[in-house]
């Protein structure tokens, strides 16, 4: 069997509880990703999404279990994995160029200044900020700051991008533009992405797979939803695809009802659910069921 690029193998995370004992955020979580895949995670606040991302980033460790990336265990943060948080985390006293160049020179320490700046400039241009190199974060809009964060993350040419609700603080218009850019860049570069979002439409537009997490404590990966929409999709057109509403309804139904009541689903007679291999679900329109594979279906 082909080895997965990222393999989350039975991880648990427990914290000391205020009243003594341990609070279990999640227990025995299994999930894997292939190289070049764009995965979005959806689940209610507090279910442990950021904790999983921090473990993948090497910023936190699982209480039990392991994460294997490209055949190796994680040992702390690495420049192979770039993280983008909701707040951009730029150095306020450095210019756009200074912020990106700082990351580039941390990765390639022997590079000359001109080489570092040439490389950084390429990624600044890629996110549409050519011409703003000398500006400082305080002189930029929220969307532009987040773009610098994206340029900085991409500039180190990471094997994996980890994003924690990266667009949630932005207005709808800016969010849409950045979604387009991130999707284009990630497809062009074959980037492997693990992204947390609470925006269902963002997940539908961006993700190849959508991981549905139940509510905590003791959160689980209930299902993996495989996106049935064609890979060549446009943000303004996805809602016209026949499988868009089945897909959207499936995710919303999970968030509204099933994320809370998942245990009762498991208790139902005859229910088979293996936490090592959560079921992969492909919500498609009734007409599409007869014509597999749904992913290859023309719009
Ligand atoms: N360092 C910590 N100490 C104690 N509890 C924590 C810590 N970090 C996270 N938690 C708890 O773990 C749970 C999951 O948190 P988090 O991963 O941030 O959830 P999400 O990102 O899904 O909203 C929350 O109940 C939170 O209070
Ligand atoms: Mg979070």
Short mmCIF file of C-alpha atoms and ligand atoms in Angstrom, two decimals:
data_model
loop_
_atom_site.label_atom_id
_atom_site.label_comp_id
_atom_site.label_asym_id
_atom_site.label_seq_id
_atom_site.Cartn_x
_atom_site.Cartn_y
_atom_site.Cartn_z
CA UNK A 1 0.00 0.00 0.00
CA UNK A 2 1.31 3.47 -0.85
CA UNK A 3 2.42 5.36 2.23
CA UNK A 4 0.53 8.53 3.09
CA UNK A 5 2.44 11.78 3.12
CA UNK A 6 1.02 12.85 6.46
CA UNK A 7 -0.13 10.13 8.80
CA UNK A 8 -1.85 11.01 12.08
CA UNK A 9 -1.71 7.78 14.05
CA UNK A 10 -3.86 7.45 17.13
CA UNK A 11 -3.09 10.84 18.66
CA UNK A 12 -4.67 11.96 21.93
CA UNK A 13 -4.35 15.24 23.78
CA UNK A 14 -5.19 15.65 27.43
CA UNK A 15 -4.69 18.68 29.62
CA UNK A 16 -4.73 18.84 33.41
CA UNK A 17 -8.30 19.74 34.37
CA UNK A 18 -8.90 22.66 36.79
CA UNK A 19 -10.77 20.36 39.20
CA UNK A 20 -7.98 17.77 39.08
CA UNK A 21 -7.65 14.81 36.74
CA UNK A 22 -7.35 15.24 32.99
CA UNK A 23 -9.53 16.86 30.36
CA UNK A 24 -9.45 14.92 27.10
CA UNK A 25 -9.67 17.16 24.05
CA UNK A 26 -9.52 14.20 21.67
CA UNK A 27 -8.56 10.57 21.94
CA UNK A 28 -7.10 8.11 19.41
CA UNK A 29 -7.47 10.26 16.28
CA UNK A 30 -6.48 8.72 12.94
CA UNK A 31 -6.22 10.53 9.65
CA UNK A 32 -3.92 10.65 6.65
CA UNK A 33 -3.20 13.00 3.76
CA UNK A 34 -1.53 12.59 0.39
CA UNK A 35 1.04 14.94 -1.04
CA UNK A 36 -0.53 17.88 -2.88
CA UNK A 37 -3.88 17.46 -1.14
CA UNK A 38 -5.85 20.43 0.20
CA UNK A 39 -7.67 19.43 3.37
CA UNK A 40 -10.04 21.62 5.36
CA UNK A 41 -11.13 20.81 8.90
CA UNK A 42 -14.54 21.87 10.11
CA UNK A 43 -15.91 21.53 13.63
CA UNK A 44 -17.33 23.67 16.40
CA UNK A 45 -15.17 25.89 18.54
CA UNK A 46 -13.27 23.98 21.23
CA UNK A 47 -13.26 20.57 19.51
CA UNK A 48 -9.48 20.62 19.19
CA UNK A 49 -8.78 21.80 15.64
CA UNK A 50 -6.04 24.23 16.65
CA UNK A 51 -4.53 21.60 18.94
CA UNK A 52 -4.24 19.19 15.98
CA UNK A 53 -2.69 21.95 13.84
CA UNK A 54 -0.21 22.85 16.58
CA UNK A 55 0.82 19.20 16.82
CA UNK A 56 1.35 19.08 13.04
CA UNK A 57 3.38 22.31 13.32
CA UNK A 58 5.54 20.82 16.08
CA UNK A 59 4.39 23.51 18.52
CA UNK A 60 2.58 20.99 20.72
CA UNK A 61 2.95 17.25 21.30
CA UNK A 62 0.28 14.57 21.49
CA UNK A 63 -0.18 12.92 24.88
CA UNK A 64 -0.30 9.58 23.02
CA UNK A 65 0.15 8.53 19.43
CA UNK A 66 2.36 9.92 16.69
CA UNK A 67 2.35 11.98 13.52
CA UNK A 68 4.53 10.78 10.65
CA UNK A 69 5.33 13.23 7.87
CA UNK A 70 7.12 11.95 4.78
CA UNK A 71 8.24 8.88 6.71
CA UNK A 72 9.56 10.70 9.79
CA UNK A 73 8.23 11.67 13.19
CA UNK A 74 7.84 15.34 14.11
CA UNK A 75 10.56 16.83 16.27
CA UNK A 76 9.57 20.41 16.99
CA UNK A 77 8.87 23.20 14.50
CA UNK A 78 10.53 23.02 11.10
CA UNK A 79 10.97 25.29 8.10
CA UNK A 80 9.43 22.45 6.09
CA UNK A 81 6.09 23.40 7.62
CA UNK A 82 4.77 26.97 7.39
CA UNK A 83 1.98 28.14 9.68
CA UNK A 84 -0.48 30.94 8.98
CA UNK A 85 -2.65 32.01 11.89
CA UNK A 86 -5.68 34.27 11.97
CA UNK A 87 -3.50 37.19 12.97
CA UNK A 88 -0.62 37.76 10.60
CA UNK A 89 2.18 37.90 13.21
CA UNK A 90 4.39 40.25 11.18
CA UNK A 91 7.32 42.09 12.72
CA UNK A 92 5.96 45.67 12.94
CA UNK A 93 9.32 47.38 12.61
CA UNK A 94 10.24 45.57 9.40
CA UNK A 95 9.02 46.42 5.91
CA UNK A 96 7.12 43.95 3.71
CA UNK A 97 10.46 43.00 2.13
CA UNK A 98 12.12 42.83 5.56
CA UNK A 99 9.47 40.46 6.90
CA UNK A 100 9.63 38.07 3.95
CA UNK A 101 13.42 38.30 3.57
CA UNK A 102 13.83 37.45 7.27
CA UNK A 103 12.02 34.14 6.72
CA UNK A 104 13.98 33.41 3.51
CA UNK A 105 17.34 34.01 5.18
CA UNK A 106 16.35 31.80 8.14
CA UNK A 107 15.84 28.94 5.71
CA UNK A 108 18.82 29.56 3.42
CA UNK A 109 21.43 31.01 5.77
CA UNK A 110 24.27 31.07 3.25
CA UNK A 111 22.41 33.14 0.66
CA UNK A 112 23.66 36.64 -0.15
CA UNK A 113 21.42 39.63 0.57
CA UNK A 114 20.62 40.22 -3.15
CA UNK A 115 19.72 36.55 -3.63
CA UNK A 116 17.47 36.61 -0.55
CA UNK A 117 15.72 39.78 -1.73
CA UNK A 118 15.27 38.49 -5.26
CA UNK A 119 13.64 35.32 -3.91
CA UNK A 120 11.46 37.29 -1.46
CA UNK A 121 10.39 39.72 -4.21
CA UNK A 122 9.09 36.83 -6.29
CA UNK A 123 6.71 35.77 -3.52
CA UNK A 124 5.69 39.34 -2.69
CA UNK A 125 4.72 39.73 -6.37
CA UNK A 126 2.92 36.38 -6.32
CA UNK A 127 0.47 37.63 -3.67
CA UNK A 128 -0.07 40.88 -5.55
CA UNK A 129 2.03 43.15 -3.36
CA UNK A 130 4.68 44.15 -5.91
CA UNK A 131 5.41 47.84 -5.31
CA UNK A 132 4.62 47.69 -1.58
CA UNK A 133 8.00 46.21 -0.57
CA UNK A 134 9.11 49.18 1.52
CA UNK A 135 5.84 49.61 3.44
CA UNK A 136 5.59 48.64 7.10
CA UNK A 137 2.68 46.58 8.47
CA UNK A 138 1.04 49.66 10.04
CA UNK A 139 0.75 51.20 6.56
CA UNK A 140 -1.13 48.18 5.16
CA UNK A 141 -4.79 47.08 5.25
CA UNK A 142 -5.74 43.87 7.06
CA UNK A 143 -5.96 42.00 3.77
CA UNK A 144 -2.53 43.22 2.67
CA UNK A 145 -1.00 42.17 5.99
CA UNK A 146 -2.46 38.70 5.61
CA UNK A 147 -1.00 38.61 2.08
CA UNK A 148 2.43 39.36 3.50
CA UNK A 149 1.90 36.46 5.92
CA UNK A 150 1.04 34.21 2.99
CA UNK A 151 4.05 35.43 0.97
CA UNK A 152 6.28 34.81 3.98
CA UNK A 153 4.88 31.29 4.45
CA UNK A 154 5.23 30.41 0.76
CA UNK A 155 8.69 31.98 0.40
CA UNK A 156 10.32 29.26 2.48
CA UNK A 157 8.87 26.76 -0.01
CA UNK A 158 7.42 24.60 2.75
CA UNK A 159 6.44 20.99 2.18
CA UNK A 160 3.25 21.65 4.11
CA UNK A 161 1.15 24.75 4.74
CA UNK A 162 -0.81 24.80 7.98
CA UNK A 163 -3.50 27.46 8.16
CA UNK A 164 -5.69 28.25 11.16
CA UNK A 165 -8.73 30.29 10.05
CA UNK A 166 -6.42 32.54 8.02
CA UNK A 167 -9.14 34.68 6.45
CA UNK A 168 -11.71 34.86 9.23
CA UNK A 169 -10.78 38.40 10.32
CA UNK A 170 -11.12 39.81 6.79
CA UNK A 171 -14.11 41.40 5.02
CA UNK A 172 -15.95 39.18 2.54
CA UNK A 173 -14.50 40.79 -0.58
CA UNK A 174 -10.90 40.53 0.57
CA UNK A 175 -11.50 37.01 1.84
CA UNK A 176 -12.77 35.96 -1.58
CA UNK A 177 -9.78 37.43 -3.40
CA UNK A 178 -7.33 35.75 -1.04
CA UNK A 179 -9.14 32.43 -1.36
CA UNK A 180 -8.70 32.69 -5.13
CA UNK A 181 -5.01 33.45 -4.78
CA UNK A 182 -4.28 30.76 -2.24
CA UNK A 183 -6.12 28.20 -4.38
CA UNK A 184 -4.26 29.24 -7.53
CA UNK A 185 -0.84 29.24 -5.87
CA UNK A 186 -1.41 25.94 -4.07
CA UNK A 187 -2.59 24.24 -7.26
CA UNK A 188 0.28 25.65 -9.31
CA UNK A 189 2.87 24.53 -6.79
CA UNK A 190 1.22 21.24 -5.75
CA UNK A 191 1.26 22.46 -2.14
CA UNK A 192 0.01 20.15 0.60
CA UNK A 193 -2.36 22.15 2.80
CA UNK A 194 -4.07 21.52 6.13
CA UNK A 195 -6.48 24.37 6.83
CA UNK A 196 -8.98 25.03 9.61
CA UNK A 197 -12.03 27.04 8.72
CA UNK A 198 -15.52 27.63 10.08
CA UNK A 199 -16.72 28.91 6.70
CA UNK A 200 -18.52 26.06 4.89
CA UNK A 201 -18.33 27.75 1.48
CA UNK A 202 -14.62 28.36 1.91
CA UNK A 203 -14.12 24.64 2.55
CA UNK A 204 -16.26 23.70 -0.45
CA UNK A 205 -14.31 26.01 -2.73
CA UNK A 206 -10.82 25.18 -1.52
CA UNK A 207 -10.72 21.63 -0.22
CA UNK A 208 -10.24 18.26 -1.88
CA UNK A 209 -11.28 16.66 1.40
CA UNK A 210 -13.23 18.10 4.33
CA UNK A 211 -12.68 16.56 7.76
CA UNK A 212 -15.75 16.71 9.99
CA UNK A 213 -14.93 16.80 13.70
CA UNK A 214 -17.53 16.18 16.41
CA UNK A 215 -17.91 18.48 19.40
CA UNK A 216 -15.49 18.13 22.29
CA UNK A 217 -14.60 16.99 24.80
CA UNK A 218 -13.38 13.67 23.41
CA UNK A 219 -13.87 14.92 19.85
CA UNK A 220 -13.72 12.48 16.96
CA UNK A 221 -13.26 12.57 13.22
CA UNK A 222 -16.76 11.51 12.27
CA UNK A 223 -16.27 11.49 8.50
CA UNK A 224 -14.07 12.60 5.67
CA UNK A 225 -16.10 14.31 2.96
CA UNK A 226 -14.56 13.97 -0.51
CA UNK A 227 -15.39 17.05 -2.56
CA UNK A 228 -17.42 15.98 -5.62
CA UNK A 229 -17.02 19.33 -7.41
CA UNK A 230 -14.71 19.44 -10.44
CA UNK A 231 -11.11 20.44 -9.68
CA UNK A 232 -11.43 23.28 -12.18
CA UNK A 233 -13.95 25.35 -10.29
CA UNK A 234 -14.51 29.08 -9.90
CA UNK A 235 -15.61 30.69 -6.64
CA UNK A 236 -18.53 32.45 -8.29
CA UNK A 237 -19.74 29.30 -10.03
CA UNK A 238 -19.52 26.50 -7.46
CA UNK A 239 -23.12 27.04 -6.31
CA UNK A 240 -24.36 26.20 -9.84
CA UNK A 241 -22.94 22.69 -9.74
CA UNK A 242 -25.63 20.02 -9.15
CA UNK A 243 -23.66 18.55 -6.25
CA UNK A 244 -23.12 21.89 -4.50
CA UNK A 245 -26.29 21.82 -2.39
CA UNK A 246 -26.05 18.15 -1.45
CA UNK A 247 -22.48 18.82 -0.34
CA UNK A 248 -23.31 22.03 1.51
CA UNK A 249 -26.40 20.55 3.16
CA UNK A 250 -24.40 17.54 4.29
CA UNK A 251 -21.81 19.73 6.02
CA UNK A 252 -24.36 22.12 7.55
CA UNK A 253 -26.45 19.21 8.77
CA UNK A 254 -23.34 17.83 10.44
CA UNK A 255 -22.58 21.15 12.16
CA UNK A 256 -26.16 21.79 13.26
CA UNK A 257 -27.14 18.31 14.43
CA UNK A 258 -24.74 15.43 13.95
CA UNK A 259 -21.64 17.02 15.52
CA UNK A 260 -23.46 16.99 18.90
CA UNK A 261 -25.38 13.75 18.48
CA UNK A 262 -22.68 11.61 16.91
CA UNK A 263 -22.48 9.26 19.90
CA UNK A 264 -26.15 8.32 19.41
CA UNK A 265 -25.37 7.54 15.74
CA UNK A 266 -22.66 5.18 16.95
CA UNK A 267 -25.06 3.54 19.40
CA UNK A 268 -27.58 2.78 16.64
CA UNK A 269 -27.87 -0.95 15.89
CA UNK A 270 -25.83 -2.08 12.91
CA UNK A 271 -23.73 1.12 12.75
CA UNK A 272 -20.16 0.39 11.69
CA UNK A 273 -17.58 3.07 12.36
CA UNK A 274 -13.86 2.49 12.59
CA UNK A 275 -11.93 5.33 14.21
CA UNK A 276 -8.77 4.21 12.39
CA UNK A 277 -10.51 4.71 9.05
CA UNK A 278 -13.39 7.18 9.32
CA UNK A 279 -15.80 6.73 6.41
CA UNK A 280 -15.23 8.75 3.24
CA UNK A 281 -18.51 10.27 2.10
CA UNK A 282 -19.17 11.82 -1.32
CA UNK A 283 -22.37 13.89 -1.24
CA UNK A 284 -23.63 14.25 -4.82
CA UNK A 285 -26.89 15.19 -6.47
CA UNK A 286 -29.27 12.22 -6.99
CA UNK A 287 -28.72 12.41 -10.76
CA UNK A 288 -24.96 12.14 -10.34
CA UNK A 289 -25.00 8.91 -8.33
CA UNK A 290 -25.49 6.83 -11.47
CA UNK A 291 -22.45 8.28 -13.22
CA UNK A 292 -19.26 7.53 -11.33
CA UNK A 293 -16.77 8.87 -10.65
CA UNK A 294 -18.41 12.11 -9.50
CA UNK A 295 -15.10 13.96 -9.38
CA UNK A 296 -14.65 13.56 -13.12
CA UNK A 297 -18.18 14.71 -13.95
CA UNK A 298 -18.38 17.71 -16.29
CA UNK A 299 -20.07 20.84 -14.98
N1 LIG B 1 -2.79 24.76 26.89
C1 LIG B 1 -4.01 24.34 27.20
N2 LIG B 1 -4.34 24.01 28.48
C2 LIG B 1 -5.58 23.55 28.80
N3 LIG B 1 -6.58 23.37 27.91
C3 LIG B 1 -6.32 23.69 26.63
C4 LIG B 1 -5.03 24.19 26.21
N4 LIG B 1 -5.08 24.39 24.85
C5 LIG B 1 -6.33 24.05 24.48
N5 LIG B 1 -7.07 23.64 25.53
C6 LIG B 1 -8.45 23.17 25.46
O1 LIG B 1 -8.56 22.24 24.43
C7 LIG B 1 -9.80 22.38 23.77
C8 LIG B 1 -9.59 22.52 22.28
O2 LIG B 1 -8.97 23.74 21.99
P1 LIG B 1 -8.62 24.19 20.50
O3 LIG B 1 -7.74 23.18 19.88
O4 LIG B 1 -8.13 25.59 20.56
O5 LIG B 1 -10.06 24.12 19.80
P2 LIG B 1 -10.58 24.73 18.41
O6 LIG B 1 -9.41 25.23 17.63
O7 LIG B 1 -11.29 23.57 17.75
O8 LIG B 1 -11.54 25.81 18.75
C9 LIG B 1 -10.50 23.56 24.39
O9 LIG B 1 -11.46 23.08 25.30
C10 LIG B 1 -9.40 24.28 25.11
O10 LIG B 1 -9.89 24.93 26.27
MG1 LIG B 2 -8.97 27.12 16.91
#
